[in-house]
Amino acid sequence: MDFGLSPRASELQDRMRSFMEQHVYPAESVYDRQLAAAADPHALPPVMTELKEKARAEGLWNLFLAHGDWGAGLTNLDYAPLAELAGRSLIGPEVFNCSAPDTGNMELLALYGTPEQQDRWLRPLLTAEIRSCFAMTEPEVASSDARNIRTRITRDGDSYVVNGRKWYTSGIMDPDCRLIILMGKTDPDAPAYRQQSMVLIPRDTPGVTVLRDLPMFGYTDRLGHGDVLFEDVRVPAANILGGEGEGFALAQGRLGPGRMHYAMRAVGFAERALRMMCERATERIAFGGPLADQGVVREWIARSRIEIEQLRLLVLKSAWLMDTAGNAAARTEVAAIKVAALEVAHKVVDRAVQTHGAAGVSDDTVLARLYAITRALRIADGPDEVHLRTIARRELAPYRDSGSKAGAA
C-alpha cells in the first residue's frame, strides 16, 4: 500500500493548512457572533461569504468531487488529508464548498443526473449559488433499513406525486436551499431493493411543509434539520434521478467516498480536540503544577494520539482500496471507518472536555459542540450497529460457505 500524496495533493494540503490558520480559525468567533445577532438563525453569516470567495479565488474549491468534468479530479487518497484539515473547524468544510449534505447530492447528480438535471442543479451547487438537502429518514420507521421507508412516489401521467413525512432533513432550513433529493418507494411490490427511487423536488414546490426544526442535543444548526411533510407534492417525471427502482443502488453508489469524507472530518475533530487538550494541560495549574504533570492526563494524551493514528491509517487504507480496487472491494473497510471514526473522535473529545473541566461543557470552547456532533453522527448515515452487522456478515460468509468449523486449519 502506498499512502503517499501526489505532488498536486501535497501542494493543496500546504495551501489549505495555511488558509485554515490565516483565515478560517480566526473567523470562527466572528461567524458565531454574526449568527447569534442575525434575525434568522439559519441565515448565512457575512463572514462565510467572504471566506468562500477567498477559498474559490485560491483554487481551494470543490476538492471533494473526483469527477474531472465537474470537480478537482482528486483521488480518494489525495482528498482524504484535505478533508481532515477542513474538519478541524466546524465551519471549515462549508468554506471550501465541501460540506454535507451538498457533497453527497453533488456526487449523485454528477454520477447519475441527466444533462438537464446537471445544468439546473449541479452547476449552481458547484458555484455555491444554491444549497440542497437530502430527505430519507422517517420518524415512524427504522430508516436505517431502507426497505422500511413509507414515503410514496406515485407516477401520474407526466408527473410524480410524493406523499410522506421525513425528518432530520439536514439543510432544508438554509434560506439558499433550492433542491430536495428525496428517497421514497415507487413500487412496494417490487423486489426489496428495487422498490425505492430518488426524485428531485424544488424546495418551493407546493405541498412541502416544514413542521419544525429539530435540534441535536439542544444545538440548533445553521443549516437546520427539518421535520418535513410532503402532501401531494407534484414534480415532472423528468425529475426522477437515475430511473425508477434505482434509489437503493444510487444510495450505495455514493456511500464509499461519502463515508470516507465523514471519517476524515472526524479525524479532524479529534486532532482539534487533542490540540486543545494539550494546550489546556500545559497552561492549567492544579495541585502544585500543570495538569500535564498528572499521569492520568498524560495517559489521555498518549492514548488519543495512538487512536488517531490508527484511525487515520484505516481510513487511508479504505481510500486506497476504493481508488485501486473499487468501492465494492472496500465495503468492509468503509463500514469499519464509519464506526471507528466517530468512536475515536467522541472519545478524544470527551477527554478534552474533562481536561477543560467546567469550560469544556460551556459554549466558551468548541468542545461541547464537538461532543454533541460526534455522538449524533454515530446515528446519522446509518447507526454503528448497521455497519457492525455488515462487517460481521462479511467476516462470517467464507466460514458459512465452506462449512468450516471453528479451530479448523
mmCIF file of C-alpha atoms in Angstrom:
data_model
loop_
_atom_site.group_PDB
_atom_site.id
_atom_site.type_symbol
_atom_site.label_atom_id
_atom_site.label_comp_id
_atom_site.label_asym_id
_atom_site.label_seq_id
_atom_site.Cartn_x
_atom_site.Cartn_y
_atom_site.Cartn_z
ATOM 1 C CA MET A 1 0.000 0.000 0.000
ATOM 2 C CA ASP A 2 1.255 3.444 -0.900
ATOM 3 C CA PHE A 3 -0.348 6.257 1.074
ATOM 4 C CA GLY A 4 1.922 8.922 -0.366
ATOM 5 C CA LEU A 5 0.211 12.023 -1.757
ATOM 6 C CA SER A 6 0.576 13.127 -5.338
ATOM 7 C CA PRO A 7 2.585 16.357 -5.820
ATOM 8 C CA ARG A 8 -0.650 18.212 -6.549
ATOM 9 C CA ALA A 9 -2.366 16.938 -3.404
ATOM 10 C CA SER A 10 0.683 17.726 -1.278
ATOM 11 C CA GLU A 11 0.703 21.283 -2.592
ATOM 12 C CA LEU A 12 -3.037 21.639 -1.929
ATOM 13 C CA GLN A 13 -2.512 20.334 1.606
ATOM 14 C CA ASP A 14 0.100 23.005 2.314
ATOM 15 C CA ARG A 15 -2.113 25.730 0.892
ATOM 16 C CA MET A 16 -5.192 24.562 2.795
ATOM 17 C CA ARG A 17 -3.278 24.321 6.074
ATOM 18 C CA SER A 18 -2.085 27.903 5.594
ATOM 19 C CA PHE A 19 -5.606 29.050 4.658
ATOM 20 C CA MET A 20 -7.065 27.435 7.770
ATOM 21 C CA GLU A 21 -4.520 29.149 10.026
ATOM 22 C CA GLN A 22 -4.769 32.556 8.363
ATOM 23 C CA HIS A 23 -8.473 32.786 7.621
ATOM 24 C CA VAL A 24 -10.713 30.023 8.978
ATOM 25 C CA TYR A 25 -9.720 29.639 12.635
ATOM 26 C CA PRO A 26 -9.704 33.430 13.233
ATOM 27 C CA ALA A 27 -13.157 33.690 11.628
ATOM 28 C CA GLU A 28 -14.850 31.120 13.896
ATOM 29 C CA SER A 29 -15.712 33.596 16.646
ATOM 30 C CA VAL A 30 -16.840 36.167 14.071
ATOM 31 C CA TYR A 31 -19.094 33.579 12.480
ATOM 32 C CA ASP A 32 -20.644 32.723 15.853
ATOM 33 C CA ARG A 33 -21.241 36.374 16.736
ATOM 34 C CA GLN A 34 -22.841 37.163 13.386
ATOM 35 C CA LEU A 35 -25.062 34.103 13.594
ATOM 36 C CA ALA A 36 -26.166 34.974 17.127
ATOM 37 C CA ALA A 37 -27.005 38.533 16.072
ATOM 38 C CA ALA A 38 -28.988 37.536 12.968
ATOM 39 C CA ALA A 39 -32.781 37.661 12.945
ATOM 40 C CA ASP A 40 -32.810 34.283 11.156
ATOM 41 C CA PRO A 41 -30.706 31.618 12.927
ATOM 42 C CA HIS A 42 -30.286 29.869 9.575
ATOM 43 C CA ALA A 43 -29.054 32.870 7.586
ATOM 44 C CA LEU A 44 -25.548 32.755 6.133
ATOM 45 C CA PRO A 45 -23.180 34.940 8.186
ATOM 46 C CA PRO A 46 -21.427 37.537 6.000
ATOM 47 C CA VAL A 47 -18.005 36.276 7.046
ATOM 48 C CA MET A 48 -18.771 32.912 5.429
ATOM 49 C CA THR A 49 -19.448 34.628 2.106
ATOM 50 C CA GLU A 50 -16.074 36.350 2.395
ATOM 51 C CA LEU A 51 -14.296 33.110 3.231
ATOM 52 C CA LYS A 52 -15.906 31.280 0.314
ATOM 53 C CA GLU A 53 -14.822 33.984 -2.101
ATOM 54 C CA LYS A 54 -11.239 33.774 -0.835
ATOM 55 C CA ALA A 55 -11.167 29.968 -0.976
ATOM 56 C CA ARG A 56 -12.543 29.900 -4.504
ATOM 57 C CA ALA A 57 -10.074 32.563 -5.656
ATOM 58 C CA GLU A 58 -7.232 30.422 -4.297
ATOM 59 C CA GLY A 59 -8.459 27.250 -6.036
ATOM 60 C CA LEU A 60 -9.428 25.524 -2.783
ATOM 61 C CA TRP A 61 -12.889 24.708 -4.066
ATOM 62 C CA ASN A 62 -14.942 21.566 -4.754
ATOM 63 C CA LEU A 63 -11.926 19.421 -3.912
ATOM 64 C CA PHE A 64 -14.147 16.527 -2.794
ATOM 65 C CA LEU A 65 -15.544 15.769 -6.241
ATOM 66 C CA ALA A 66 -13.439 13.199 -8.052
ATOM 67 C CA HIS A 67 -15.132 13.635 -11.407
ATOM 68 C CA GLY A 68 -12.734 15.654 -13.539
ATOM 69 C CA ASP A 69 -15.512 17.190 -15.619
ATOM 70 C CA TRP A 70 -17.076 18.716 -12.518
ATOM 71 C CA GLY A 71 -14.672 18.757 -9.610
ATOM 72 C CA ALA A 72 -10.972 18.771 -8.817
ATOM 73 C CA GLY A 73 -10.398 15.219 -10.042
ATOM 74 C CA LEU A 74 -8.503 14.141 -6.929
ATOM 75 C CA THR A 75 -8.381 10.504 -5.896
ATOM 76 C CA ASN A 76 -9.963 9.475 -2.609
ATOM 77 C CA LEU A 77 -6.485 9.073 -1.148
ATOM 78 C CA ASP A 78 -5.447 12.558 -2.221
ATOM 79 C CA TYR A 79 -8.601 14.160 -0.881
ATOM 80 C CA ALA A 80 -8.526 12.393 2.499
ATOM 81 C CA PRO A 81 -5.967 14.654 4.245
ATOM 82 C CA LEU A 82 -7.697 17.720 2.832
ATOM 83 C CA ALA A 83 -10.996 16.587 4.354
ATOM 84 C CA GLU A 84 -9.198 16.147 7.670
ATOM 85 C CA LEU A 85 -7.820 19.684 7.568
ATOM 86 C CA ALA A 86 -11.222 21.169 6.748
ATOM 87 C CA GLY A 87 -12.785 19.083 9.521
ATOM 88 C CA ARG A 88 -10.604 20.702 12.170
ATOM 89 C CA SER A 89 -13.054 23.597 12.122
ATOM 90 C CA LEU A 90 -16.830 23.275 12.283
ATOM 91 C CA ILE A 91 -17.103 25.915 9.563
ATOM 92 C CA GLY A 92 -14.203 24.564 7.501
ATOM 93 C CA PRO A 93 -15.985 22.241 5.067
ATOM 94 C CA GLU A 94 -18.501 24.920 4.053
ATOM 95 C CA VAL A 95 -15.699 27.391 3.334
ATOM 96 C CA PHE A 96 -14.359 25.097 0.609
ATOM 97 C CA ASN A 97 -17.817 24.063 -0.696
ATOM 98 C CA CYS A 98 -17.126 20.580 0.648
ATOM 99 C CA SER A 99 -19.856 20.254 3.287
ATOM 100 C CA ALA A 100 -22.685 17.788 3.689
ATOM 101 C CA PRO A 101 -25.354 17.326 2.509
ATOM 102 C CA ASP A 102 -24.330 19.159 -0.666
ATOM 103 C CA THR A 103 -21.296 16.967 -1.266
ATOM 104 C CA GLY A 104 -23.327 13.757 -1.456
ATOM 105 C CA ASN A 105 -26.024 15.425 -3.533
ATOM 106 C CA MET A 106 -23.467 16.785 -5.979
ATOM 107 C CA GLU A 107 -21.914 13.337 -6.290
ATOM 108 C CA LEU A 108 -25.338 11.855 -7.079
ATOM 109 C CA LEU A 109 -26.024 14.476 -9.726
ATOM 110 C CA ALA A 110 -22.554 14.120 -11.250
ATOM 111 C CA LEU A 111 -22.820 10.335 -11.402
ATOM 112 C CA TYR A 112 -26.474 9.811 -12.293
ATOM 113 C CA GLY A 113 -28.035 13.122 -13.305
ATOM 114 C CA THR A 114 -29.187 13.841 -16.832
ATOM 115 C CA PRO A 115 -27.555 16.784 -18.646
ATOM 116 C CA GLU A 116 -30.687 18.823 -17.942
ATOM 117 C CA GLN A 117 -30.623 17.930 -14.232
ATOM 118 C CA GLN A 118 -26.930 18.776 -14.045
ATOM 119 C CA ASP A 119 -27.431 22.146 -15.727
ATOM 120 C CA ARG A 120 -30.288 23.092 -13.438
ATOM 121 C CA TRP A 121 -28.939 21.807 -10.120
ATOM 122 C CA LEU A 122 -25.327 20.651 -10.218
ATOM 123 C CA ARG A 123 -23.799 23.750 -11.772
ATOM 124 C CA PRO A 124 -25.269 26.220 -9.237
ATOM 125 C CA LEU A 125 -24.368 23.857 -6.382
ATOM 126 C CA LEU A 126 -20.771 23.790 -7.574
ATOM 127 C CA THR A 127 -20.647 27.577 -7.516
ATOM 128 C CA ALA A 128 -22.464 27.751 -4.120
ATOM 129 C CA GLU A 129 -25.265 29.827 -5.630
ATOM 130 C CA ILE A 130 -27.733 27.421 -4.026
ATOM 131 C CA ARG A 131 -27.795 24.768 -1.292
ATOM 132 C CA SER A 132 -29.611 21.423 -1.129
ATOM 133 C CA CYS A 133 -30.879 18.807 1.295
ATOM 134 C CA PHE A 134 -31.440 15.042 1.327
ATOM 135 C CA ALA A 135 -34.710 13.572 2.617
ATOM 136 C CA MET A 136 -34.534 9.904 3.564
ATOM 137 C CA THR A 137 -35.033 9.340 7.306
ATOM 138 C CA GLU A 138 -38.614 8.993 8.531
ATOM 139 C CA PRO A 139 -39.904 9.362 12.121
ATOM 140 C CA GLU A 140 -42.292 6.421 12.039
ATOM 141 C CA VAL A 141 -39.944 3.656 10.853
ATOM 142 C CA ALA A 142 -36.365 2.475 11.386
ATOM 143 C CA SER A 143 -34.950 4.174 8.324
ATOM 144 C CA SER A 144 -31.531 2.552 8.682
ATOM 145 C CA ASP A 145 -33.293 -0.277 6.834
ATOM 146 C CA ALA A 146 -34.299 1.387 3.570
ATOM 147 C CA ARG A 147 -36.904 -1.310 2.974
ATOM 148 C CA ASN A 148 -38.983 0.277 5.761
ATOM 149 C CA ILE A 149 -39.405 3.637 4.061
ATOM 150 C CA ARG A 150 -43.079 4.513 3.595
ATOM 151 C CA THR A 151 -42.977 7.746 1.594
ATOM 152 C CA ARG A 152 -44.656 7.064 -1.749
ATOM 153 C CA ILE A 153 -43.604 8.359 -5.134
ATOM 154 C CA THR A 154 -46.534 7.662 -7.473
ATOM 155 C CA ARG A 155 -46.498 8.085 -11.244
ATOM 156 C CA ASP A 156 -49.389 10.189 -12.534
ATOM 157 C CA GLY A 157 -49.147 10.802 -16.262
ATOM 158 C CA ASP A 158 -46.175 13.072 -16.914
ATOM 159 C CA SER A 159 -45.653 13.689 -13.206
ATOM 160 C CA TYR A 160 -44.684 12.015 -9.962
ATOM 161 C CA VAL A 161 -46.686 12.728 -6.823
ATOM 162 C CA VAL A 162 -44.931 12.455 -3.448
ATOM 163 C CA ASN A 163 -46.659 11.800 -0.128
ATOM 164 C CA GLY A 164 -44.930 11.123 3.182
ATOM 165 C CA ARG A 165 -43.073 12.581 6.123
ATOM 166 C CA LYS A 166 -39.322 12.908 6.583
ATOM 167 C CA TRP A 167 -37.261 14.216 9.455
ATOM 168 C CA TYR A 168 -33.705 15.268 10.128
ATOM 169 C CA THR A 169 -33.697 16.564 6.581
ATOM 170 C CA SER A 170 -30.437 18.417 7.067
ATOM 171 C CA GLY A 171 -30.035 21.678 5.184
ATOM 172 C CA ILE A 172 -33.665 22.420 4.420
ATOM 173 C CA MET A 173 -33.761 25.438 6.753
ATOM 174 C CA ASP A 174 -30.982 27.237 4.886
ATOM 175 C CA PRO A 175 -32.542 30.203 3.029
ATOM 176 C CA ASP A 176 -30.446 29.246 -0.007
ATOM 177 C CA CYS A 177 -31.801 25.671 -0.120
ATOM 178 C CA ARG A 178 -33.392 25.187 -3.540
ATOM 179 C CA LEU A 179 -33.310 21.414 -4.034
ATOM 180 C CA ILE A 180 -34.582 18.408 -2.098
ATOM 181 C CA ILE A 181 -33.377 14.961 -3.144
ATOM 182 C CA LEU A 182 -35.954 12.591 -1.711
ATOM 183 C CA MET A 183 -35.858 8.810 -1.429
ATOM 184 C CA GLY A 184 -39.199 7.024 -1.435
ATOM 185 C CA LYS A 185 -40.985 3.989 -2.823
ATOM 186 C CA THR A 186 -42.233 3.850 -6.392
ATOM 187 C CA ASP A 187 -43.188 0.157 -6.340
ATOM 188 C CA PRO A 188 -43.817 -1.514 -2.943
ATOM 189 C CA ASP A 189 -44.412 -4.838 -4.705
ATOM 190 C CA ALA A 190 -41.056 -4.975 -6.473
ATOM 191 C CA PRO A 191 -38.085 -6.970 -5.113
ATOM 192 C CA ALA A 192 -36.854 -5.485 -1.839
ATOM 193 C CA TYR A 193 -34.047 -3.409 -3.302
ATOM 194 C CA ARG A 194 -35.928 -2.305 -6.420
ATOM 195 C CA GLN A 195 -38.773 -0.562 -4.603
ATOM 196 C CA GLN A 196 -37.001 2.718 -3.886
ATOM 197 C CA SER A 197 -36.387 5.687 -6.152
ATOM 198 C CA MET A 198 -34.925 9.165 -5.800
ATOM 199 C CA VAL A 199 -36.671 12.238 -7.075
ATOM 200 C CA LEU A 200 -35.586 15.875 -7.391
ATOM 201 C CA ILE A 201 -38.013 18.296 -5.743
ATOM 202 C CA PRO A 202 -37.598 22.074 -5.990
ATOM 203 C CA ARG A 203 -37.753 23.483 -2.465
ATOM 204 C CA ASP A 204 -40.637 25.851 -3.301
ATOM 205 C CA THR A 205 -42.904 23.121 -4.719
ATOM 206 C CA PRO A 206 -46.448 23.344 -3.287
ATOM 207 C CA GLY A 207 -47.151 20.722 -0.632
ATOM 208 C CA VAL A 208 -43.707 20.837 1.015
ATOM 209 C CA THR A 209 -44.214 21.935 4.633
ATOM 210 C CA VAL A 210 -41.514 22.193 7.285
ATOM 211 C CA LEU A 211 -43.264 21.262 10.525
ATOM 212 C CA ARG A 212 -40.350 22.121 12.813
ATOM 213 C CA ASP A 213 -36.597 22.479 13.036
ATOM 214 C CA LEU A 214 -35.049 19.679 15.081
ATOM 215 C CA PRO A 215 -32.079 20.332 17.382
ATOM 216 C CA MET A 216 -29.249 17.896 18.074
ATOM 217 C CA PHE A 217 -28.603 17.605 21.805
ATOM 218 C CA GLY A 218 -30.085 21.065 22.205
ATOM 219 C CA TYR A 219 -27.989 22.695 19.476
ATOM 220 C CA THR A 220 -29.677 24.391 16.543
ATOM 221 C CA ASP A 221 -27.562 24.045 13.407
ATOM 222 C CA ARG A 222 -27.462 26.860 10.903
ATOM 223 C CA LEU A 223 -28.457 24.521 8.087
ATOM 224 C CA GLY A 224 -31.303 23.109 10.172
ATOM 225 C CA HIS A 225 -32.683 19.588 10.455
ATOM 226 C CA GLY A 226 -36.258 19.738 9.242
ATOM 227 C CA ASP A 227 -39.281 17.643 10.105
ATOM 228 C CA VAL A 228 -40.955 17.848 6.714
ATOM 229 C CA LEU A 229 -44.379 16.867 5.428
ATOM 230 C CA PHE A 230 -44.879 16.097 1.734
ATOM 231 C CA GLU A 231 -48.537 16.290 0.728
ATOM 232 C CA ASP A 232 -49.409 15.672 -2.929
ATOM 233 C CA VAL A 233 -46.107 17.194 -3.999
ATOM 234 C CA ARG A 234 -46.133 17.089 -7.806
ATOM 235 C CA VAL A 235 -42.983 17.221 -9.935
ATOM 236 C CA PRO A 236 -42.321 16.412 -13.619
ATOM 237 C CA ALA A 237 -41.498 12.793 -14.430
ATOM 238 C CA ALA A 238 -38.159 14.038 -15.760
ATOM 239 C CA ASN A 239 -37.193 14.755 -12.139
ATOM 240 C CA ILE A 240 -36.581 11.093 -11.361
ATOM 241 C CA LEU A 241 -32.884 10.537 -10.631
ATOM 242 C CA GLY A 242 -31.356 7.568 -12.397
ATOM 243 C CA GLY A 243 -34.677 5.826 -13.073
ATOM 244 C CA GLU A 244 -37.430 4.039 -11.171
ATOM 245 C CA GLY A 245 -36.230 1.365 -8.778
ATOM 246 C CA GLU A 246 -32.656 2.709 -8.771
ATOM 247 C CA GLY A 247 -32.842 4.504 -5.421
ATOM 248 C CA PHE A 248 -31.117 1.866 -3.333
ATOM 249 C CA ALA A 249 -28.351 1.360 -5.905
ATOM 250 C CA LEU A 250 -27.809 5.125 -6.129
ATOM 251 C CA ALA A 251 -27.536 5.388 -2.366
ATOM 252 C CA GLN A 252 -24.989 2.560 -2.277
ATOM 253 C CA GLY A 253 -23.021 4.145 -5.114
ATOM 254 C CA ARG A 254 -22.207 7.270 -3.120
ATOM 255 C CA LEU A 255 -21.557 5.587 0.232
ATOM 256 C CA GLY A 256 -17.852 4.805 -0.075
ATOM 257 C CA PRO A 257 -16.469 8.280 -0.778
ATOM 258 C CA GLY A 258 -19.142 9.904 1.407
ATOM 259 C CA ARG A 259 -18.224 7.828 4.447
ATOM 260 C CA MET A 260 -14.536 8.441 3.836
ATOM 261 C CA HIS A 261 -15.325 12.179 3.930
ATOM 262 C CA TYR A 262 -17.205 11.694 7.203
ATOM 263 C CA ALA A 263 -14.345 9.701 8.690
ATOM 264 C CA MET A 264 -11.581 12.112 7.748
ATOM 265 C CA ARG A 265 -13.561 15.075 9.049
ATOM 266 C CA ALA A 266 -13.887 13.083 12.281
ATOM 267 C CA VAL A 267 -10.095 12.702 12.345
ATOM 268 C CA GLY A 268 -10.020 16.485 12.075
ATOM 269 C CA PHE A 269 -12.407 16.775 15.038
ATOM 270 C CA ALA A 270 -10.132 14.524 17.071
ATOM 271 C CA GLU A 271 -6.973 16.411 16.137
ATOM 272 C CA ARG A 272 -8.587 19.710 17.118
ATOM 273 C CA ALA A 273 -9.671 18.256 20.462
ATOM 274 C CA LEU A 274 -6.227 16.762 21.139
ATOM 275 C CA ARG A 275 -4.556 20.073 20.374
ATOM 276 C CA MET A 276 -6.902 21.839 22.799
ATOM 277 C CA MET A 277 -6.286 19.152 25.425
ATOM 278 C CA CYS A 278 -2.509 19.597 25.198
ATOM 279 C CA GLU A 279 -2.770 23.384 25.364
ATOM 280 C CA ARG A 280 -5.049 23.220 28.383
ATOM 281 C CA ALA A 281 -2.895 20.627 30.142
ATOM 282 C CA THR A 282 0.248 22.740 29.854
ATOM 283 C CA GLU A 283 -1.432 26.004 30.896
ATOM 284 C CA ARG A 284 -3.766 24.932 33.716
ATOM 285 C CA ILE A 285 -2.281 24.647 37.205
ATOM 286 C CA ALA A 286 -3.718 22.269 39.804
ATOM 287 C CA PHE A 287 -2.226 20.587 42.876
ATOM 288 C CA GLY A 288 1.034 22.463 42.562
ATOM 289 C CA GLY A 289 1.755 22.026 38.883
ATOM 290 C CA PRO A 290 0.353 21.919 35.354
ATOM 291 C CA LEU A 291 -2.228 19.264 34.510
ATOM 292 C CA ALA A 292 0.319 17.885 32.052
ATOM 293 C CA ASP A 293 2.280 16.565 35.028
ATOM 294 C CA GLN A 294 -0.622 14.374 36.102
ATOM 295 C CA GLY A 295 -0.224 10.768 34.995
ATOM 296 C CA VAL A 296 -3.866 10.333 34.051
ATOM 297 C CA VAL A 297 -3.792 13.375 31.752
ATOM 298 C CA ARG A 298 -0.611 12.125 30.100
ATOM 299 C CA GLU A 299 -2.321 8.801 29.509
ATOM 300 C CA TRP A 300 -5.318 10.557 27.904
ATOM 301 C CA ILE A 301 -2.990 12.422 25.575
ATOM 302 C CA ALA A 302 -0.932 9.349 24.690
ATOM 303 C CA ARG A 303 -3.941 7.123 24.060
ATOM 304 C CA SER A 304 -5.572 9.830 21.960
ATOM 305 C CA ARG A 305 -2.502 10.073 19.730
ATOM 306 C CA ILE A 306 -2.360 6.295 19.310
ATOM 307 C CA GLU A 307 -6.057 6.028 18.465
ATOM 308 C CA ILE A 308 -5.985 8.909 15.987
ATOM 309 C CA GLU A 309 -3.002 7.428 14.149
ATOM 310 C CA GLN A 310 -4.662 4.007 13.967
ATOM 311 C CA LEU A 311 -7.869 5.563 12.677
ATOM 312 C CA ARG A 312 -6.117 7.671 10.066
ATOM 313 C CA LEU A 313 -4.293 4.638 8.680
ATOM 314 C CA LEU A 314 -7.557 2.667 8.465
ATOM 315 C CA VAL A 315 -9.255 5.491 6.581
ATOM 316 C CA LEU A 316 -6.305 5.903 4.221
ATOM 317 C CA LYS A 317 -6.380 2.169 3.538
ATOM 318 C CA SER A 318 -10.079 2.463 2.679
ATOM 319 C CA ALA A 319 -9.401 5.388 0.355
ATOM 320 C CA TRP A 320 -6.529 3.497 -1.292
ATOM 321 C CA LEU A 321 -8.727 0.427 -1.803
ATOM 322 C CA MET A 322 -11.515 2.485 -3.376
ATOM 323 C CA ASP A 323 -9.001 4.050 -5.751
ATOM 324 C CA THR A 324 -7.239 0.811 -6.712
ATOM 325 C CA ALA A 325 -9.922 -1.884 -6.482
ATOM 326 C CA GLY A 326 -13.253 -0.014 -6.479
ATOM 327 C CA ASN A 327 -15.838 0.851 -3.866
ATOM 328 C CA ALA A 328 -17.201 -2.687 -3.623
ATOM 329 C CA ALA A 329 -13.784 -4.085 -2.702
ATOM 330 C CA ALA A 330 -13.563 -1.629 0.181
ATOM 331 C CA ARG A 331 -17.011 -2.351 1.591
ATOM 332 C CA THR A 332 -15.776 -3.859 4.865
ATOM 333 C CA GLU A 333 -13.260 -1.069 5.417
ATOM 334 C CA VAL A 334 -15.820 1.614 4.585
ATOM 335 C CA ALA A 335 -18.218 0.178 7.158
ATOM 336 C CA ALA A 336 -15.383 -0.050 9.673
ATOM 337 C CA ILE A 337 -14.260 3.557 9.329
ATOM 338 C CA LYS A 338 -17.781 4.881 9.884
ATOM 339 C CA VAL A 339 -17.850 3.119 13.262
ATOM 340 C CA ALA A 340 -14.236 3.687 14.266
ATOM 341 C CA ALA A 341 -14.046 7.346 13.247
ATOM 342 C CA LEU A 342 -16.853 8.613 15.409
ATOM 343 C CA GLU A 343 -15.952 6.337 18.319
ATOM 344 C CA VAL A 344 -12.395 7.669 18.349
ATOM 345 C CA ALA A 345 -13.406 11.286 17.788
ATOM 346 C CA HIS A 346 -16.025 11.144 20.541
ATOM 347 C CA LYS A 347 -13.576 9.529 22.954
ATOM 348 C CA VAL A 348 -10.873 12.128 22.312
ATOM 349 C CA VAL A 349 -13.361 14.985 22.571
ATOM 350 C CA ASP A 350 -14.619 13.531 25.866
ATOM 351 C CA ARG A 351 -11.085 13.539 27.276
ATOM 352 C CA ALA A 352 -10.598 17.122 26.122
ATOM 353 C CA VAL A 353 -13.852 18.117 27.820
ATOM 354 C CA GLN A 354 -12.669 16.504 31.054
ATOM 355 C CA THR A 355 -9.338 18.294 30.814
ATOM 356 C CA HIS A 356 -11.123 21.626 30.431
ATOM 357 C CA GLY A 357 -13.465 20.991 33.360
ATOM 358 C CA ALA A 358 -16.376 23.447 33.518
ATOM 359 C CA ALA A 359 -15.108 25.265 30.416
ATOM 360 C CA GLY A 360 -15.457 22.042 28.451
ATOM 361 C CA VAL A 361 -19.216 21.854 28.915
ATOM 362 C CA SER A 362 -19.784 25.562 28.269
ATOM 363 C CA ASP A 363 -20.010 27.415 24.978
ATOM 364 C CA ASP A 364 -16.689 29.133 25.668
ATOM 365 C CA THR A 365 -14.933 26.466 23.603
ATOM 366 C CA VAL A 366 -15.945 24.348 20.645
ATOM 367 C CA LEU A 367 -15.690 21.136 22.675
ATOM 368 C CA ALA A 368 -19.314 20.865 23.809
ATOM 369 C CA ARG A 369 -20.479 21.259 20.233
ATOM 370 C CA LEU A 370 -17.978 18.664 19.044
ATOM 371 C CA TYR A 371 -19.179 16.324 21.783
ATOM 372 C CA ALA A 372 -22.770 16.612 20.555
ATOM 373 C CA ILE A 373 -21.831 16.256 16.887
ATOM 374 C CA THR A 374 -19.603 13.219 17.341
ATOM 375 C CA ARG A 375 -22.331 11.487 19.334
ATOM 376 C CA ALA A 376 -25.089 12.336 16.863
ATOM 377 C CA LEU A 377 -23.025 11.168 13.890
ATOM 378 C CA ARG A 378 -22.873 7.678 15.366
ATOM 379 C CA ILE A 379 -26.544 7.530 14.352
ATOM 380 C CA ALA A 380 -26.549 9.631 11.189
ATOM 381 C CA ASP A 381 -25.757 7.943 7.865
ATOM 382 C CA GLY A 382 -26.570 4.576 9.401
ATOM 383 C CA PRO A 383 -26.100 3.743 13.091
ATOM 384 C CA ASP A 384 -22.993 1.920 14.254
ATOM 385 C CA GLU A 385 -24.920 -1.314 14.648
ATOM 386 C CA VAL A 386 -25.797 -1.442 10.936
ATOM 387 C CA HIS A 387 -22.149 -1.145 9.937
ATOM 388 C CA LEU A 388 -21.068 -3.691 12.546
ATOM 389 C CA ARG A 389 -23.688 -6.050 11.135
ATOM 390 C CA THR A 390 -22.228 -5.575 7.643
ATOM 391 C CA ILE A 391 -18.702 -6.275 8.826
ATOM 392 C CA ALA A 392 -19.715 -9.369 10.792
ATOM 393 C CA ARG A 393 -21.710 -10.810 7.883
ATOM 394 C CA ARG A 394 -18.758 -10.408 5.538
ATOM 395 C CA GLU A 395 -16.380 -11.948 8.072
ATOM 396 C CA LEU A 396 -18.667 -14.937 8.601
ATOM 397 C CA ALA A 397 -19.519 -15.509 4.925
ATOM 398 C CA PRO A 398 -16.493 -17.679 3.962
ATOM 399 C CA TYR A 399 -16.989 -19.903 7.008
ATOM 400 C CA ARG A 400 -20.654 -20.460 6.206
ATOM 401 C CA ASP A 401 -19.950 -21.007 2.518
ATOM 402 C CA SER A 402 -17.238 -23.586 3.157
ATOM 403 C CA GLY A 403 -18.841 -25.199 6.180
ATOM 404 C CA SER A 404 -15.632 -24.585 8.125
ATOM 405 C CA LYS A 405 -15.618 -25.246 11.818
ATOM 406 C CA ALA A 406 -14.045 -23.084 14.461
ATOM 407 C CA GLY A 407 -10.459 -24.102 15.043
ATOM 408 C CA ALA A 408 -10.031 -25.734 11.627
ATOM 409 C CA ALA A 409 -6.708 -25.114 9.908
#
